[in-house]
Short mmCIF file of C-alpha atoms and ligand atoms in Angstrom, two decimals:
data_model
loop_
_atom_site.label_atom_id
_atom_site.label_comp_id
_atom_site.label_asym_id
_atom_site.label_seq_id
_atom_site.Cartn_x
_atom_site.Cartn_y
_atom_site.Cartn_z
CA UNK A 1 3.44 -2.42 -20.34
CA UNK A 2 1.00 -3.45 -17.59
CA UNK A 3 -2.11 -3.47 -17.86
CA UNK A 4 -4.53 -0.44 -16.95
CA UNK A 5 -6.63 -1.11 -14.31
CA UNK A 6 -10.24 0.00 -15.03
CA UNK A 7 -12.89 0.24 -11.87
CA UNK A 8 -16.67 0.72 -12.73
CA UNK A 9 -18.42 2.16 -10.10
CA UNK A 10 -22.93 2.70 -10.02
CA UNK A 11 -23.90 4.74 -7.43
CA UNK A 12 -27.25 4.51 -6.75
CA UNK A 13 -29.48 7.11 -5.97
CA UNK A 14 -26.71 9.51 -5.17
CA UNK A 15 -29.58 12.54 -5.58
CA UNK A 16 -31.90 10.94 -3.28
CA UNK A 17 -29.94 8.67 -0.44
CA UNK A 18 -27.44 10.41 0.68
CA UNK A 19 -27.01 11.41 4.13
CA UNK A 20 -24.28 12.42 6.76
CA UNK A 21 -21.84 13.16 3.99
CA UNK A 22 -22.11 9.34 2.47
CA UNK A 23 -20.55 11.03 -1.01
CA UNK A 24 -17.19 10.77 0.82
CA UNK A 25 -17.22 7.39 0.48
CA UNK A 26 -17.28 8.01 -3.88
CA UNK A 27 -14.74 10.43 -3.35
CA UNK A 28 -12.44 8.40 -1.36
CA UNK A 29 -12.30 5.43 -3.57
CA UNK A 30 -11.94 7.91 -6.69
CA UNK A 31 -9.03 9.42 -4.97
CA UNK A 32 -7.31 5.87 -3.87
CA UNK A 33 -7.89 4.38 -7.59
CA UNK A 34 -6.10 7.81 -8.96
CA UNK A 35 -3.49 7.50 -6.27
CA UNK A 36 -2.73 4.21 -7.64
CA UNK A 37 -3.29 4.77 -11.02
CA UNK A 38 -7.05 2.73 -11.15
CA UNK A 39 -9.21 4.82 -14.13
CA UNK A 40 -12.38 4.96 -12.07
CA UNK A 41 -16.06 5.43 -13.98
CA UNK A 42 -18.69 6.70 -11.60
CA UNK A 43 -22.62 6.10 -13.27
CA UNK A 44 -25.31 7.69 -11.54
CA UNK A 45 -28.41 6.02 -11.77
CA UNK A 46 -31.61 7.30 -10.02
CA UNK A 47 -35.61 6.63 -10.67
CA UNK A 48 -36.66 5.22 -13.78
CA UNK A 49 -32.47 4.45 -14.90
CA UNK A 50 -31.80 0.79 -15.74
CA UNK A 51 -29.08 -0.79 -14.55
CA UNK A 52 -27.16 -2.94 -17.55
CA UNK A 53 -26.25 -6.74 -16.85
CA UNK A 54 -22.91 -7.31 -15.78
CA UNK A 55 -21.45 -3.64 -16.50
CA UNK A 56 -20.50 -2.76 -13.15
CA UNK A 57 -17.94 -3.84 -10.16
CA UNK A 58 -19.19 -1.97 -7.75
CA UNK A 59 -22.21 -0.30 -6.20
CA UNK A 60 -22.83 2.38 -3.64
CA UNK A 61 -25.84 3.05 -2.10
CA UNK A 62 -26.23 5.88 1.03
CA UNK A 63 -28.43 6.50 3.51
CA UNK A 64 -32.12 8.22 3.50
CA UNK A 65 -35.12 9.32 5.49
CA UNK A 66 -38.26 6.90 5.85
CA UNK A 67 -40.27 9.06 3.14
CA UNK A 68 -37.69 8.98 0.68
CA UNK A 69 -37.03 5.61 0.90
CA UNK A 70 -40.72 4.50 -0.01
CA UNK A 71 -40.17 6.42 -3.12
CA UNK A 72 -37.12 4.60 -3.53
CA UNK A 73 -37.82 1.16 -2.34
CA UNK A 74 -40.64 1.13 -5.21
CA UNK A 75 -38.23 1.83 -7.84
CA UNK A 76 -35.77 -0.60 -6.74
CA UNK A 77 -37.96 -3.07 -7.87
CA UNK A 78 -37.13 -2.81 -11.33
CA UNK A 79 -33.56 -2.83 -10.89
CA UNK A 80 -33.75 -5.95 -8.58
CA UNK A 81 -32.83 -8.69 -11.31
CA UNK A 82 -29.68 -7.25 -12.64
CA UNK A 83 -28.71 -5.37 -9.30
CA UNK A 84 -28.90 -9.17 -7.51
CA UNK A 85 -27.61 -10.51 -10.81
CA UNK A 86 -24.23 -8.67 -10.50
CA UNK A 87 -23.74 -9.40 -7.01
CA UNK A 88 -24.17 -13.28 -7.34
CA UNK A 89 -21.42 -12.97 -10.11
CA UNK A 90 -18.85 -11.54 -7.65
CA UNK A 91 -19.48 -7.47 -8.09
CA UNK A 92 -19.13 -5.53 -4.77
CA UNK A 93 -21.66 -3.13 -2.95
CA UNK A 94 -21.10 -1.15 -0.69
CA UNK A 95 -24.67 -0.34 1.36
CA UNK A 96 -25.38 2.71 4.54
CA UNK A 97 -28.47 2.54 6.41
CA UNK A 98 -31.39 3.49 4.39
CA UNK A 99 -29.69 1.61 1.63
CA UNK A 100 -28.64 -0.95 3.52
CA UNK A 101 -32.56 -1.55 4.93
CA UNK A 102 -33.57 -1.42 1.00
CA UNK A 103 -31.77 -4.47 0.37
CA UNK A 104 -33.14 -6.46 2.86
CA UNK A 105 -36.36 -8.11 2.74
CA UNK A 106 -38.34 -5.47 4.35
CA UNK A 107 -38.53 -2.45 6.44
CA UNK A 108 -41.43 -1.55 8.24
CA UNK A 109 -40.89 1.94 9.68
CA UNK A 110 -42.37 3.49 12.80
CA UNK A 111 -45.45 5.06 11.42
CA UNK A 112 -46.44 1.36 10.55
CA UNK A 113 -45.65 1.48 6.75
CA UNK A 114 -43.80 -1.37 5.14
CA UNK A 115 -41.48 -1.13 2.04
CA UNK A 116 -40.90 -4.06 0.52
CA UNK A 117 -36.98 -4.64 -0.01
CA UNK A 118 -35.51 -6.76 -2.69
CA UNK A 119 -34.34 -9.73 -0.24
CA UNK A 120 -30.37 -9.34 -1.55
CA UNK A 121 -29.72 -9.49 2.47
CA UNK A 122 -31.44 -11.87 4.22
CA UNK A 123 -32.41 -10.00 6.88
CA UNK A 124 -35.08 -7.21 7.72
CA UNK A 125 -35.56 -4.02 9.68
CA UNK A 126 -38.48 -2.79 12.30
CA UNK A 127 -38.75 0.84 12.83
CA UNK A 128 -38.87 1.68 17.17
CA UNK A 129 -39.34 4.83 18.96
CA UNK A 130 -35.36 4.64 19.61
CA UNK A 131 -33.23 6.92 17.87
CA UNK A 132 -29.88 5.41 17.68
CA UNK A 133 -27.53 8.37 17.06
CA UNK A 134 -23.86 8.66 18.10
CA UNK A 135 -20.55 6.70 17.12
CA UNK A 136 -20.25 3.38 16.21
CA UNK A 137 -16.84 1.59 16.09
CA UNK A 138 -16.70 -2.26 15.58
CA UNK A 139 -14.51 -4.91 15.15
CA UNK A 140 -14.77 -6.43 11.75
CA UNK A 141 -15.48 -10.06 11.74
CA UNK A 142 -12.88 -12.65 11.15
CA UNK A 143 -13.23 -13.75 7.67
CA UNK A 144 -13.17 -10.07 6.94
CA UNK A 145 -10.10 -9.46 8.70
CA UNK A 146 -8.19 -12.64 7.41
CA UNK A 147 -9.41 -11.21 3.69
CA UNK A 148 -7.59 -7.53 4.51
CA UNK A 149 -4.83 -9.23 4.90
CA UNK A 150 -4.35 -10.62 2.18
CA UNK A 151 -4.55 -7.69 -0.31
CA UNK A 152 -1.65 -6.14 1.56
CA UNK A 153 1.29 -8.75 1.50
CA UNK A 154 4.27 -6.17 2.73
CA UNK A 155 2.53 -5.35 5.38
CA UNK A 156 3.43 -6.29 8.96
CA UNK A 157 0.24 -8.56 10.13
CA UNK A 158 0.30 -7.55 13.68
CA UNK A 159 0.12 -3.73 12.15
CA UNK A 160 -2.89 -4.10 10.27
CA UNK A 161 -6.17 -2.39 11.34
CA UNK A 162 -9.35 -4.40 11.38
CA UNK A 163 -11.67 -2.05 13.35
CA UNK A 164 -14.18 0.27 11.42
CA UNK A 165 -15.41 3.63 12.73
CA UNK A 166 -18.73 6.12 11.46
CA UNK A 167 -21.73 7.25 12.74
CA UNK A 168 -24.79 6.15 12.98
CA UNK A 169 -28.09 7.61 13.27
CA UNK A 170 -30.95 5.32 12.85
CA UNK A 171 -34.41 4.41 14.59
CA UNK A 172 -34.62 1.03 12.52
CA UNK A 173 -33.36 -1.80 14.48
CA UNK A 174 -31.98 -4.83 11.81
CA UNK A 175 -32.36 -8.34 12.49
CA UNK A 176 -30.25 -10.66 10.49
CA UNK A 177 -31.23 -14.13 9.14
CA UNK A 178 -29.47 -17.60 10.19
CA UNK A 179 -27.32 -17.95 7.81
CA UNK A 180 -25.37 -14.74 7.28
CA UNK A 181 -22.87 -13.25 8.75
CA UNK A 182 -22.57 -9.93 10.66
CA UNK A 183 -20.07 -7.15 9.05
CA UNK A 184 -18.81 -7.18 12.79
CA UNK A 185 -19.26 -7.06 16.03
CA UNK A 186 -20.17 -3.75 18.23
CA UNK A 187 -17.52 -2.03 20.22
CA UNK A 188 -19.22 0.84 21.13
CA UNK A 189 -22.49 2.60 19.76
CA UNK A 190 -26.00 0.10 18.60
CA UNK A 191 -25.27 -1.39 15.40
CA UNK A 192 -28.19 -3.38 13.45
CA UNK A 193 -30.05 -3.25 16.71
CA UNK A 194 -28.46 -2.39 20.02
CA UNK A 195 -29.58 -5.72 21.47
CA UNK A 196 -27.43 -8.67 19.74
CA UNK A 197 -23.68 -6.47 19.36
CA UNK A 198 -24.02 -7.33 15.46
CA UNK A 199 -23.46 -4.89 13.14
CA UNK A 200 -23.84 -4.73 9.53
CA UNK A 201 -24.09 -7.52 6.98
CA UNK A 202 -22.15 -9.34 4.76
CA UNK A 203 -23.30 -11.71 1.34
CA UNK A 204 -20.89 -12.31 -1.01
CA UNK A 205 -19.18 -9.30 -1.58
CA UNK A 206 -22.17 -7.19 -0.79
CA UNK A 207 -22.06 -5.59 2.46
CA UNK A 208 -24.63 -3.24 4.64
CA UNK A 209 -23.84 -1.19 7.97
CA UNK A 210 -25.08 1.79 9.87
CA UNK A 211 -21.85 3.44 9.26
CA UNK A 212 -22.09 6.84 7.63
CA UNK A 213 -19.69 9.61 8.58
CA UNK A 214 -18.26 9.30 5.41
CA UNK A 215 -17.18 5.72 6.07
CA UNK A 216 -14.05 5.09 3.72
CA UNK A 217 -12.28 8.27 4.15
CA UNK A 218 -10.94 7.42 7.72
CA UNK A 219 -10.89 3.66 7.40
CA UNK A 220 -8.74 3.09 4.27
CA UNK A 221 -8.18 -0.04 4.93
CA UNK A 222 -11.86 -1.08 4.06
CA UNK A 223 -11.54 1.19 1.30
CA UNK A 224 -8.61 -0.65 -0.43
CA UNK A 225 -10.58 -4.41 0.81
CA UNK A 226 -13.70 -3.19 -1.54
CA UNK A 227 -11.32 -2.18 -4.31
CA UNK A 228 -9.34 -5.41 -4.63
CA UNK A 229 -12.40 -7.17 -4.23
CA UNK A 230 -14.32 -5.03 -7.01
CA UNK A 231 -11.60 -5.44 -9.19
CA UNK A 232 -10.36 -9.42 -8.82
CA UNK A 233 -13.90 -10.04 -10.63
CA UNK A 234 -11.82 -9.13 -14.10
CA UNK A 235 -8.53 -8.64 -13.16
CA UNK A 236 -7.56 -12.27 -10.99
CA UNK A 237 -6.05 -11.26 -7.63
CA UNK A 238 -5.53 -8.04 -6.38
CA UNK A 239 -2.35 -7.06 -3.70
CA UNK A 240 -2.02 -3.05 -3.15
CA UNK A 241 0.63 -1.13 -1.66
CA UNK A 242 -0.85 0.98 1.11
CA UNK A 243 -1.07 4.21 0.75
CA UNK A 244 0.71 7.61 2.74
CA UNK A 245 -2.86 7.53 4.88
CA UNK A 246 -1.21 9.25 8.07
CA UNK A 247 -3.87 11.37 7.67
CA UNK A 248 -6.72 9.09 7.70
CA UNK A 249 -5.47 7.49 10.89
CA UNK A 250 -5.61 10.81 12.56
CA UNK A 251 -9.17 11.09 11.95
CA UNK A 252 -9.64 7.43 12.37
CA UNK A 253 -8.27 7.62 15.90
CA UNK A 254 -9.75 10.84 16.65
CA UNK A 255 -13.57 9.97 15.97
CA UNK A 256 -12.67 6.55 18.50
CA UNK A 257 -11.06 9.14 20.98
CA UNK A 258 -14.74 11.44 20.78
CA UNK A 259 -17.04 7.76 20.80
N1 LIG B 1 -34.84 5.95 7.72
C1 LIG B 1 -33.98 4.96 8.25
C2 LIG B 1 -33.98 4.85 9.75
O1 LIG B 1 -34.17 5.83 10.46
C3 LIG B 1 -32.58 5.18 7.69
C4 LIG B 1 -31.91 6.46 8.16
C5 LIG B 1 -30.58 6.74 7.49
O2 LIG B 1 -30.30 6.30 6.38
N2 LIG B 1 -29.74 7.51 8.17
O3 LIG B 1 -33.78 3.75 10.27
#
């Protein structure tokens, strides 16, 4: 018989960070894992929860306001070792906006305060005056795409999607470092900081973005990427069958009609 599959999943802060409906994103990869017959484990772990070495394959982390990420930012602290612990051994995260400024090496908001990050990303974020609020749809960088398709053998190269479509609504503006590489590159909207067309972040298999909205429900494709990659860590390599997502490309193609 083959073997069962078995996805561990920490999402972080779900009670605290989690804006513009980033919960879809848990529900979509619960629903794809079912689909295909994946047990999923969700942990919650919020302020004051450790996070155990080496238990998990993949993290989520949402968005948050300024205030609540001070709060938050403090706490991540202690989960630092083992968080960047798991990620240098090959687990996945999966990081929106507030979370995705958390894991950097610092934000310093508008009001002048500055949270110290835990340097996973090397990168950092400066708070302006600019809200940055619409659509953002980008085109995923190449090492990203080449990845994708790879986890879906049967299917027709040419066919495969390798944009990525949310929302974003941010007044931080993200500079990356030198050596890492952007999750893509802007199409339409501001991404990390509406001046260099980057958008997002990528180390190891730990990626940030601006992209709420919820994310993974209308780009499955990305979806399916961060399983196979959360679960090759245990399993060896991962091909999927894609899914009946007709739906999914509907709203996929209808939130890059409205952007
Ligand atoms: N407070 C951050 C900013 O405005 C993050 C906002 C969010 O997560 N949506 O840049």
């Amino acid at each position: 018989m083959a073997q069962k599959l078995i996805l561990r999943i920490c999402y972080l802060y779900p009670d605290l960070m989690d804006t513009y409906g980033d919960i879809g994103n848990i529900i979509a990869l619960k629903k794809r894992c079912a689909t295909r017959n994946i047990k999923v484990e969700i942990v919650n772990k919020s302020l004051n929860d450790k996070i155990e070495k080496d238990k998990f394959d993949l993290f989520f982390f949402g968005g948050g306001q300024d205030k609540i990420q001070i709060l938050v930012g403090k706490d991540l602290q202690k989960k630092r070792e083992n968080l960047i612990n798991s990620i240098e051994k090959g687990a996945v995260l999966l990081s929106i906006c507030g979370g995705y400024q958390l894991l950097q090496k610092y934000f310093r908001t508008v009001s002048g305060e500055t949270i110290k990050g835990i340097g996973l990303f090397d990168a950092h974020t400066e708070g302006s005056d600019e809200r940055m609020i619409q659509n953002l749809w980008i085109d995923l960088s190449k090492n990203i795409k080449d990845e994708i398709k790879e986890i879906y053998p049967t299917v027709d190269k040419k066919q495969l999607t390798t944009d990525l479509i949310g929302f974003e609504n941010h007044s931080g503006k993200t500079y990356l470092g030198k050596n890492l590489k952007p999750l893509g590159t802007v199409i339409k909207g501001a991404g990390n900081n509406g001046e260099d067309k980057t958008e997002g972040i990528r180390y190891k298999n730990a990626f940030g973005c601006y992209l709420h909205g919820a994310l993974l429900p209308k780009n499955p494709h990305f979806a399916d990427y961060l399983i196979a990659k959360a679960l090759e860590r245990r399993y060896g390599q991962i091909k999927l069958e894609p899914l009946d997502d007709s739906i999914e490309w509907q709203a996929h193609k209808a939130a890059i009609k409205r952007t």
